[in-house]
Short mmCIF file of C-alpha atoms in Angstrom, two decimals:
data_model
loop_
_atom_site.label_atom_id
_atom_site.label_comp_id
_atom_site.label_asym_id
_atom_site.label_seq_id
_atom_site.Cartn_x
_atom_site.Cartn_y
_atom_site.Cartn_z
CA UNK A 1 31.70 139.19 175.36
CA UNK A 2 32.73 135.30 176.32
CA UNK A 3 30.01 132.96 177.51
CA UNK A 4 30.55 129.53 178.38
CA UNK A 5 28.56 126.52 178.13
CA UNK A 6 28.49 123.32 178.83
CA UNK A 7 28.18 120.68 175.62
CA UNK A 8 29.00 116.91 175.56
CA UNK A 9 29.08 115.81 172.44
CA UNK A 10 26.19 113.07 171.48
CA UNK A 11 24.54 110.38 172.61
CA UNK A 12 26.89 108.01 170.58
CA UNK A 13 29.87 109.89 171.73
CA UNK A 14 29.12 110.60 175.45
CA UNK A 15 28.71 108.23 178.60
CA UNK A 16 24.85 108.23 180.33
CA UNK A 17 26.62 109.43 183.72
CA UNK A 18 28.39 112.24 182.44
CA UNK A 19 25.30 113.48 180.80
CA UNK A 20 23.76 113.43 183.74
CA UNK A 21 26.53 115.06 186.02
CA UNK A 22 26.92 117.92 183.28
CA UNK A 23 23.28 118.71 183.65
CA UNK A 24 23.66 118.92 187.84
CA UNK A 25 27.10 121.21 186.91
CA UNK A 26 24.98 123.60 184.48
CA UNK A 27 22.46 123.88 186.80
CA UNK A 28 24.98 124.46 190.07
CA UNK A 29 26.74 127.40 188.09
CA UNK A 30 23.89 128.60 186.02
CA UNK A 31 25.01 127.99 182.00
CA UNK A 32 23.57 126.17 179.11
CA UNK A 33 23.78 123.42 177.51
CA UNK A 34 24.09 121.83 174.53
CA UNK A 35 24.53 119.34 172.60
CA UNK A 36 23.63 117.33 169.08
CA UNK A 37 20.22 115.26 168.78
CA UNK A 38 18.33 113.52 166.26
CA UNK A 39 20.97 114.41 163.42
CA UNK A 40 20.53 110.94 162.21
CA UNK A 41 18.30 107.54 161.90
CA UNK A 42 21.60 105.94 162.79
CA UNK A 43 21.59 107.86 165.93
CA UNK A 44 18.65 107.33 166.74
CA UNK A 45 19.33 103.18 166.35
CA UNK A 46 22.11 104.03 168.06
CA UNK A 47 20.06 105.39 171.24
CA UNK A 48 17.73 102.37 170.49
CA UNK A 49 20.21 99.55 170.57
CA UNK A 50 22.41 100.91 173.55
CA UNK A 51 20.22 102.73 175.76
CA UNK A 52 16.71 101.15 174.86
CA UNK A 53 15.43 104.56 174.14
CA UNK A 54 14.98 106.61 171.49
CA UNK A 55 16.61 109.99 171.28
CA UNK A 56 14.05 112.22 173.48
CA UNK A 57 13.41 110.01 175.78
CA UNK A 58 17.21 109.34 176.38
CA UNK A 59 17.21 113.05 177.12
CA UNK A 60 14.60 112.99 179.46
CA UNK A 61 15.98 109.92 180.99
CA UNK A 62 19.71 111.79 181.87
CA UNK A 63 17.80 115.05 183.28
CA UNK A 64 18.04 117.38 179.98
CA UNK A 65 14.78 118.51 179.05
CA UNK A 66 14.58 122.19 180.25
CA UNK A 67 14.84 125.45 178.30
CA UNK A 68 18.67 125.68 179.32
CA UNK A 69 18.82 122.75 176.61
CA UNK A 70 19.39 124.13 173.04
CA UNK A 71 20.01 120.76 170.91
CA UNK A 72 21.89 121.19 167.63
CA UNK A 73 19.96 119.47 164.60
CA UNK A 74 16.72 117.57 165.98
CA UNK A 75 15.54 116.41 162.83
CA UNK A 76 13.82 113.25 163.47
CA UNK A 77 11.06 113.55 166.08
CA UNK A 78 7.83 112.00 165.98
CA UNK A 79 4.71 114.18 167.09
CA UNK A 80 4.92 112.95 170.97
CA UNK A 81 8.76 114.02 171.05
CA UNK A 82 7.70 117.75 169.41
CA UNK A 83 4.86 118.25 172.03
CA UNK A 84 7.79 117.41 174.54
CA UNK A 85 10.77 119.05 173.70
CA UNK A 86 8.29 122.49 173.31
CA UNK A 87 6.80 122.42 176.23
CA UNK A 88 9.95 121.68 178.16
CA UNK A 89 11.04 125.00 176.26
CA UNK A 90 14.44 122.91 174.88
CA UNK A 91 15.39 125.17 172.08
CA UNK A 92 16.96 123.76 168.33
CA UNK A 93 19.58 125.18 166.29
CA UNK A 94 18.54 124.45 162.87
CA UNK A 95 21.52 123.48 160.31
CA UNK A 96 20.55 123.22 156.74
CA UNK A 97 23.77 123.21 154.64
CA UNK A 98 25.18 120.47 156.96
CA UNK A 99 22.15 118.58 156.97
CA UNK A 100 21.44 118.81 153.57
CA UNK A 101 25.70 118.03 152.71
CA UNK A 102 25.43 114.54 155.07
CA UNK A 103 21.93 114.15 153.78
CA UNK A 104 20.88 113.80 157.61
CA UNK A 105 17.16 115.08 156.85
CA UNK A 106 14.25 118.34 157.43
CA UNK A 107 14.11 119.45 160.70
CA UNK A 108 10.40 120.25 161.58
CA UNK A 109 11.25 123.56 162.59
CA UNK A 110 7.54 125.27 162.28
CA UNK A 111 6.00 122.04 164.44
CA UNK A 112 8.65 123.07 167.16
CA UNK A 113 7.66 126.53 167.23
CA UNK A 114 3.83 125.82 167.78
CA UNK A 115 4.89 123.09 170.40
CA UNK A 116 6.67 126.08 171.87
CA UNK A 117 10.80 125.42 171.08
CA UNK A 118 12.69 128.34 169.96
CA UNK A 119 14.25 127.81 166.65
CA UNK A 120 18.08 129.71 165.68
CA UNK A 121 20.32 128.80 163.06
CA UNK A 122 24.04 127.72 163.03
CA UNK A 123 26.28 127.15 160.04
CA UNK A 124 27.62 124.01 161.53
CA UNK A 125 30.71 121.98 160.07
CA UNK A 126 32.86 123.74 158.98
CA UNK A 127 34.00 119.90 157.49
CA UNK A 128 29.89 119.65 156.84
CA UNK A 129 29.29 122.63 155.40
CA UNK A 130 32.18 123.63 154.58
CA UNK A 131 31.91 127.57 154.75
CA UNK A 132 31.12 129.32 157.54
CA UNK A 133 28.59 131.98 155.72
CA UNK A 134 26.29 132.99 158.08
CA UNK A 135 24.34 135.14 155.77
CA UNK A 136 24.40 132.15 153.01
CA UNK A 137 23.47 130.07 155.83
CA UNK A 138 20.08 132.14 156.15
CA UNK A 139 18.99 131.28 152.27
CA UNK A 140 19.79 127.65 152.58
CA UNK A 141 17.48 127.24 156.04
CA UNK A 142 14.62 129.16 153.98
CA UNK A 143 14.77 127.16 151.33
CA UNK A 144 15.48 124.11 152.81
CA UNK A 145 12.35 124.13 154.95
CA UNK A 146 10.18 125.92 152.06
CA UNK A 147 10.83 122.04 150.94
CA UNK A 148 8.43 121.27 153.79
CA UNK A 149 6.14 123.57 154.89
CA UNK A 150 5.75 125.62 151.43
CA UNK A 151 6.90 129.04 150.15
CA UNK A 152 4.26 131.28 151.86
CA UNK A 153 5.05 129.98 155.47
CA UNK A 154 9.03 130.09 155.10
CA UNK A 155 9.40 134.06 154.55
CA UNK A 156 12.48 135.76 154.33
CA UNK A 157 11.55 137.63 157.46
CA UNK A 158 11.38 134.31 158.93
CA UNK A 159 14.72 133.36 158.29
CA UNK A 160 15.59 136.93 160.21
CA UNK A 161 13.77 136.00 163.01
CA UNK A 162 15.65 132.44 163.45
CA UNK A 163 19.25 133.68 162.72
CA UNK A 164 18.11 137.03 164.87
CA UNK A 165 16.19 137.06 167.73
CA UNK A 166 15.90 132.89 167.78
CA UNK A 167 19.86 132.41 168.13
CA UNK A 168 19.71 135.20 170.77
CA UNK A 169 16.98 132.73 172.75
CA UNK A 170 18.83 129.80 172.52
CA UNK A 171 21.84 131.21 173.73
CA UNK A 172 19.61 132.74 177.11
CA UNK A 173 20.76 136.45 175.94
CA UNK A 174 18.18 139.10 175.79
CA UNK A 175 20.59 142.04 175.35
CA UNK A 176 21.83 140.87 171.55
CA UNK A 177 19.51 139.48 168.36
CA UNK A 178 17.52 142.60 167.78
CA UNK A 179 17.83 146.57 166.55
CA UNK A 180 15.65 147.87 169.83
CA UNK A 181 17.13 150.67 172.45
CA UNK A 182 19.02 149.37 175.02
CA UNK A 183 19.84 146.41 173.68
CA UNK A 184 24.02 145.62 172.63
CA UNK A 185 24.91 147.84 169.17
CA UNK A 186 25.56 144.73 167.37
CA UNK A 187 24.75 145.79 163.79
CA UNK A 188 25.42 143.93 160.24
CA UNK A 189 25.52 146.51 156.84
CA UNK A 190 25.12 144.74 153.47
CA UNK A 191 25.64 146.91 150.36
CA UNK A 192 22.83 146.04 147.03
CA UNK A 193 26.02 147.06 144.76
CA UNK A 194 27.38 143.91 143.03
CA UNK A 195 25.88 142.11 139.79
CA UNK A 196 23.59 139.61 141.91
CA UNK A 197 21.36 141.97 143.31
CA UNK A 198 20.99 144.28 140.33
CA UNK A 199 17.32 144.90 139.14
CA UNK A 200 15.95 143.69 142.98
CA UNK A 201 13.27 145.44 144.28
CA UNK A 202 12.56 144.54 148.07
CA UNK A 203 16.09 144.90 149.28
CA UNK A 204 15.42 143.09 152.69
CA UNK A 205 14.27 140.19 150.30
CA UNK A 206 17.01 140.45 147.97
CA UNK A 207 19.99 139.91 150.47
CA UNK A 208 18.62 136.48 150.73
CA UNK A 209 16.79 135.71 147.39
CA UNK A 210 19.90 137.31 145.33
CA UNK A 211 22.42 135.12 147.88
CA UNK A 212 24.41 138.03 149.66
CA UNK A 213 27.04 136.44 150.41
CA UNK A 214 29.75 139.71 152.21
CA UNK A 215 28.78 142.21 154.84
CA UNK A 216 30.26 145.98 153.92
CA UNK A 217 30.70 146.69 157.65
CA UNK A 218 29.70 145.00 160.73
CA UNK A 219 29.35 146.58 164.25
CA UNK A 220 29.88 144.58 167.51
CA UNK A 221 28.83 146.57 170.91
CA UNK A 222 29.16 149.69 169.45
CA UNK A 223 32.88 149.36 167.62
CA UNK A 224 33.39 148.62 163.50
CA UNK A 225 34.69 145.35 163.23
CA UNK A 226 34.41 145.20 159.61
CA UNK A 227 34.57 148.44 156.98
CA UNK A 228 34.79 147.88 152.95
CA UNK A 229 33.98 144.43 153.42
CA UNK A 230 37.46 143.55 155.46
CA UNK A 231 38.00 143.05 159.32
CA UNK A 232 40.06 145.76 160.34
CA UNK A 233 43.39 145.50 161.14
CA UNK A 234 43.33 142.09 159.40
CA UNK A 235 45.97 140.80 156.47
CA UNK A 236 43.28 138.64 154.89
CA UNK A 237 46.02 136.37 152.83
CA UNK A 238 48.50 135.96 155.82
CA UNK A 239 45.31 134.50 157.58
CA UNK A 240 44.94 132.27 154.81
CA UNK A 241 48.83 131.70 154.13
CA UNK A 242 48.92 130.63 157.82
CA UNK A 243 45.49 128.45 157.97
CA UNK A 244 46.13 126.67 154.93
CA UNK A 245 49.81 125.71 155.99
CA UNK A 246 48.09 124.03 159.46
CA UNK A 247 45.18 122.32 157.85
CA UNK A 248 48.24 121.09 154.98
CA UNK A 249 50.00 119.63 158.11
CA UNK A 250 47.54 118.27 159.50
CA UNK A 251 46.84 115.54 156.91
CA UNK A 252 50.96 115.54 156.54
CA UNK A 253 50.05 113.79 160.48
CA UNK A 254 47.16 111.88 159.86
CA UNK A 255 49.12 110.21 157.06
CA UNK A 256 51.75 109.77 158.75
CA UNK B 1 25.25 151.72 181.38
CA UNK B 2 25.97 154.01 178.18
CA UNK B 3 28.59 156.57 179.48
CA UNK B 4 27.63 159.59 178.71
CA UNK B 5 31.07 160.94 177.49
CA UNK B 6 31.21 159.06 174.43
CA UNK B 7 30.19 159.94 170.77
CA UNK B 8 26.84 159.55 169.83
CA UNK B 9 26.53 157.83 165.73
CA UNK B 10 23.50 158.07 163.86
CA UNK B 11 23.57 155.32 161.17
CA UNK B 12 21.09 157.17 159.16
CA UNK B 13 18.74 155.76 156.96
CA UNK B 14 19.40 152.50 155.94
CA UNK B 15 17.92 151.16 152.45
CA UNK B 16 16.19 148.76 154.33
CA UNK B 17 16.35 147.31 158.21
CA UNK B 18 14.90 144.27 159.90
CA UNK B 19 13.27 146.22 162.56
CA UNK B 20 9.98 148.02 163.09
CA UNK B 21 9.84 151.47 162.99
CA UNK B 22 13.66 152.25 162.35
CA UNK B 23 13.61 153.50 158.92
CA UNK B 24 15.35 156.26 160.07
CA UNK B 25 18.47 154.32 161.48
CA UNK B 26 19.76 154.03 164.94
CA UNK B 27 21.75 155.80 167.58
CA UNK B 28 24.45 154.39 169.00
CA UNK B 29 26.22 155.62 172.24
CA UNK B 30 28.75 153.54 173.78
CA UNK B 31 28.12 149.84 173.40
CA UNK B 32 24.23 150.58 173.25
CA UNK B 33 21.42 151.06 170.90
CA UNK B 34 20.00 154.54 172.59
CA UNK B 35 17.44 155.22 169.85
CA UNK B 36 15.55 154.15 166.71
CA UNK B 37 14.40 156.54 164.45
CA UNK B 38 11.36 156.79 162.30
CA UNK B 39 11.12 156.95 158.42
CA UNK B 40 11.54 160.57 157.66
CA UNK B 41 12.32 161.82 161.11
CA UNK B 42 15.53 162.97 162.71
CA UNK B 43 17.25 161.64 166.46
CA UNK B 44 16.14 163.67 169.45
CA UNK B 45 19.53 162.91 171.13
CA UNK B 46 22.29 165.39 169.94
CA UNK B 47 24.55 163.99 167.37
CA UNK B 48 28.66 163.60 167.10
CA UNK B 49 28.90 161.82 163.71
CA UNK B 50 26.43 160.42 161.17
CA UNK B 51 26.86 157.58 158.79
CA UNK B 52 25.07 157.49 155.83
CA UNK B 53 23.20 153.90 155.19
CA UNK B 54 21.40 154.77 152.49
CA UNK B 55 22.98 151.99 150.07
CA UNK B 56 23.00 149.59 152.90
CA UNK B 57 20.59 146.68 154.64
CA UNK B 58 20.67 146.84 157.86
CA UNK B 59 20.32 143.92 160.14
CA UNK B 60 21.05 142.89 163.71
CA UNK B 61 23.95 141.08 163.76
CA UNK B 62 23.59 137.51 163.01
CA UNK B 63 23.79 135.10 165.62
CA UNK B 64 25.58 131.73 165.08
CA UNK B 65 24.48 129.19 167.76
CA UNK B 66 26.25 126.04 166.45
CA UNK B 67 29.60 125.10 164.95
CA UNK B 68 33.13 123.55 165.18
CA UNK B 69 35.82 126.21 164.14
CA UNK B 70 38.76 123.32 164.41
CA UNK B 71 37.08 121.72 161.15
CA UNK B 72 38.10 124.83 158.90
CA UNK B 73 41.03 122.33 158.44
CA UNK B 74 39.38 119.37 157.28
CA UNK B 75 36.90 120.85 154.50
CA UNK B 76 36.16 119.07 151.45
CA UNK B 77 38.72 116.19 153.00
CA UNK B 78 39.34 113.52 150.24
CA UNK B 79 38.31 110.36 152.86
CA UNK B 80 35.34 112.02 154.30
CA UNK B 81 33.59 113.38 150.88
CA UNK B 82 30.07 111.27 149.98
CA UNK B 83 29.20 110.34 152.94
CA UNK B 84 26.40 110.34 155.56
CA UNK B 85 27.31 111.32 159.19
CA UNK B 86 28.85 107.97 161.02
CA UNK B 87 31.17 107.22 158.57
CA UNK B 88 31.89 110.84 157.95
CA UNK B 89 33.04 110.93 161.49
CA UNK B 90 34.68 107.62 161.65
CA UNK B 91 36.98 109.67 158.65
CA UNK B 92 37.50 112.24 160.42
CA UNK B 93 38.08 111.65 164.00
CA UNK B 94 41.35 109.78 163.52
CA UNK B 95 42.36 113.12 161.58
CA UNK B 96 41.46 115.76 164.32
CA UNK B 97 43.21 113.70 166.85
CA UNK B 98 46.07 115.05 165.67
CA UNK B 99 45.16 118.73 165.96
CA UNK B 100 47.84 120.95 167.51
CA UNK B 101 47.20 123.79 169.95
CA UNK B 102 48.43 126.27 167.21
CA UNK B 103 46.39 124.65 164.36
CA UNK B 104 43.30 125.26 166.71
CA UNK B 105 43.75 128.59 167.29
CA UNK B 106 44.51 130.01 163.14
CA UNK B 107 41.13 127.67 162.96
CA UNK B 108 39.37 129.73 165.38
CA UNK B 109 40.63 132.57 163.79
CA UNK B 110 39.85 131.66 159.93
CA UNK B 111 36.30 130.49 161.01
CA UNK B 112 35.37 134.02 163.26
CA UNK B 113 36.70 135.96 160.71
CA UNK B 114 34.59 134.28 157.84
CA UNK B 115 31.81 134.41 160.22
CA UNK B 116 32.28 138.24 161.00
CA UNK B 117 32.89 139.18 157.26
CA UNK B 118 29.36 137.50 156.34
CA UNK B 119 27.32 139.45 159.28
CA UNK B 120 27.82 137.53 162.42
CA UNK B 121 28.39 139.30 165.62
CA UNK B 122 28.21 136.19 168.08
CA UNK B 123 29.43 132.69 167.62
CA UNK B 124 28.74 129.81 169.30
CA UNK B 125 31.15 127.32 169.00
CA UNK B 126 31.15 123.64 170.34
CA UNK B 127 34.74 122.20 170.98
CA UNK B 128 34.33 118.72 172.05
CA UNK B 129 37.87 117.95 171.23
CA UNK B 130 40.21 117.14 173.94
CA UNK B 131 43.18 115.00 172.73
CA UNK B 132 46.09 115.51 175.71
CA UNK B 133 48.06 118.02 173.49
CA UNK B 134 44.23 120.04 173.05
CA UNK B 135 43.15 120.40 176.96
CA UNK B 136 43.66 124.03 177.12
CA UNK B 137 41.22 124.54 173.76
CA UNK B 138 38.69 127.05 175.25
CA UNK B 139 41.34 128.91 176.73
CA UNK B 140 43.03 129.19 173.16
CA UNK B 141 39.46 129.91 171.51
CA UNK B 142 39.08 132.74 174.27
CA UNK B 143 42.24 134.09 173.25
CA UNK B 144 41.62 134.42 169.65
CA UNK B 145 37.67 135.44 170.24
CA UNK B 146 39.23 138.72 171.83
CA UNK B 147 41.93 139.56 169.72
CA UNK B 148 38.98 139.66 166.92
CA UNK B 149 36.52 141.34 169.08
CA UNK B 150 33.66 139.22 168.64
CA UNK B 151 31.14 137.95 171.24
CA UNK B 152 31.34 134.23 171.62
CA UNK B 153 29.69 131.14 173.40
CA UNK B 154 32.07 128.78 173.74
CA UNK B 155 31.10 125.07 174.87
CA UNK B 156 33.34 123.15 176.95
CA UNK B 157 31.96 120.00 175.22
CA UNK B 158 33.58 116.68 175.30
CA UNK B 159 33.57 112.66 174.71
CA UNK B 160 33.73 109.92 176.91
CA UNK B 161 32.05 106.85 175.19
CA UNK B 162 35.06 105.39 172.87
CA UNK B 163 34.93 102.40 170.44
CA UNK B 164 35.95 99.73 172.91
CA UNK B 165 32.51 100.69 175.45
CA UNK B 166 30.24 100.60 172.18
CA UNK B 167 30.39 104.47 171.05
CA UNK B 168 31.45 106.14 167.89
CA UNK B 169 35.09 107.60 168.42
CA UNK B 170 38.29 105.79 168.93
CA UNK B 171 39.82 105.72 172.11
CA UNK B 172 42.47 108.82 170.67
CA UNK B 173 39.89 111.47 171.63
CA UNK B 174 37.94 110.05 174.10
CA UNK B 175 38.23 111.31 177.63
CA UNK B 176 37.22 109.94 181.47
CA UNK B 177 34.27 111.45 183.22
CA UNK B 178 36.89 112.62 185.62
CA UNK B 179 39.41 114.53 183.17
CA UNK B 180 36.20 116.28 181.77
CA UNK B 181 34.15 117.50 184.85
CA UNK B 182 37.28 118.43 186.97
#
């Protein structure tokens, strides 16, 4: 149930050695790792101006292209960078909301996938987001890269594939991401009963086109999690009550 | 392996599933998926209990592979709203320096549970956060992960390159190469 992986921050954020000694460590015990790329032109001046490279070959350069690599963002690759990153297999999570909220840019996301990258999705943030909707989070990467490559390329299914069996990839698990036998009984329900998705048609289409936004009950290897759209066992306003009161103190310290 | 002893579900015919062949639903046993069924038909394996997913979607569980719970506490922050990512950060940082070990795990628990509730069954999460009063974070994240139940990849991620070498973050949540790999 708990993997671990190994993720320095970003190029801006991280020193060249200890890239470099993280990717000997996830190599010596076997995890991934990750870490942000090509989120921004700023980075990418960044990588310029400090390191004389830009973003992908900075990678190269510390020892990280390999398909343990899943980067979070890569938006702004040129063609050579694509061609490299697939055929080193280094995976992207793609991140719409957050990059559409810090107006970072499109991630190529179909180029990556011919060049041979695996493509998931993450909800980022939650600061850049700032929900952490996984099912909303599906809508806004289909429409976000409909923005590129047009509406007949960017299906609905393909947003199920990324968030499915494309997170699974980048994550190195082949036992979770997809309704199959013998794989983990990890199973999300979504009931067609509130005022969005009334009059839809295609139901599969309509949890995304009519913005789901609440699973009724979720399964997780084989146990309900969630039933009537609540977590059981959980006090949903406590949760809040409590969270609320810590981010509230929080600024009380940064202020201080 | 499934263990034999323990109830076999049917969730029977879903409304719709993203899965070939599985209009029928699927049998669970255990932790594992032991059998899809096709539209119209009926599970060859013997069945304890049936639920009835005829108003319901059915997907696999959704898969979140990146994210930083700890900034369920800084949404829509006054100082940080408008702007593109480096000053975004440069807003922020000096804020989540002053996370506390408690405030870092009700994040982890507000952000998995919003997760969970919209369809996620594993999160990815990637703590790079290590102020001195933070350096058991993973070990906090763990803890909360498994009180909800919910599969998790959690990142040991980190920072090293403060303002005063030429990176991004001040020197409050920066650590050395040595305090990070050891």
């Amino acid at each position: 149930m708990i993997q671990i992986a190994l993720a320095p921050c970003s190029p801006f954020s991280v020193t060249t050695d200890l890239m470099i000694e993280t990717a000997a460590l996830a190599e010596q015990y076997d995890v991934r790792l990750h870490t942000h790329l090509a989120e921004t032109i700023d980075e990418e001046k960044f990588c310029l101006e400090k390191f004389g490279l830009r973003t992908v070959d900075y990678l190269e350069s510390v020892g990280w292209l390999s398909d343990r690599t899943w980067l979070a963002h890569g938006i702004h690759f040129n063609k050579q960078e694509i061609e490299k990153l697939g055929q080193n297999g280094v995976g992207i999570c793609h991140c719409p909301t957050s990059n559409m909220m810090l107006a970072s840019g499109i991630c190529h996301s179909l180029e990556l996938e011919e060049a041979g990258s695996i493509i998931g999705l993450g909800v980022d943030g939650s600061a850049s987001n700032d929900g952490s909707n996984m099912i909303a989070e599906l809508r806004q990467a289909m429409y976000l890269q409909r923005l590129r490559y047009g509406a007949s390329k960017i299906t609905h299914q393909k947003a199920y594939d990324w968030a499915t069996k494309g997170s699974a990839a980048l994550l190195g698990r082949s036992d979770i991401g997809e309704i199959a036998v013998g794989k983990q009984a990890d199973l999300a329900l979504f009931k067609l009963d509130e005022l969005r998705f009334s009059g839809s048609h295609d139901s599969l289409a309509a949890l995304l086109l009519c913005g789901a936004q609440k699973a009724d009950r979720v399964m997780i290897a084989g146990q309900w999690k969630v039933m009537d759209g609540k977590i059981i066992g959980q006090d949903e306003s406590e949760l809040i009550s409590r969270h609320s009161n810590a981010a509230k103190k929080l600024r009380q310290l940064a202020n201080a | 392996m499934v263990d034999i002893n323990e109830p076999v579900i049917w969730i029977k015919n879903p409304a719709a599933v993203f899965a070939q062949n599985c209009e029928g639903g699927v049998v669970i046993q255990g932790q594992k998926i032991i059998e899809i069924v096709k539209l119209g038909q009926s599970p060859k394996t013997q069945i304890d209990d049936t639920y009835d997913a005829s108003e319901s979607v059915l997907l696999p569980g959704l898969i979140n592979t990146h994210h930083h719970f700890y900034q369920t506490l800084t949404r829509a922050y006054p100082e940080a709203l408008n702007k593109e990512l480096f000053p975004w950060l440069k807003s922020l940082y000096k804020v989540w320096a002053n996370i506390q070990p408690e405030m870092l795990a009700v994040s982890t628990e507000l952000a998995l549970s919003e997760l969970l509730l919209s369809g996620c069954t594993t999160a990815s999460d990637h703590h790079y956060l290590f102020p001195s009063q933070l350096e058991n974070a993973i070990d906090i994240q763990v803890e909360e992960a498994q009180k909800l139940g919910m599969r998790v990849v959690l990142t040991r991620g980190s920072m090293s390159l403060g303002e005063k070498d030429g990176g991004l973050p001040p020197q409050s949540v920066v650590q050395t190469k040595e305090q990070i790999l050891g």
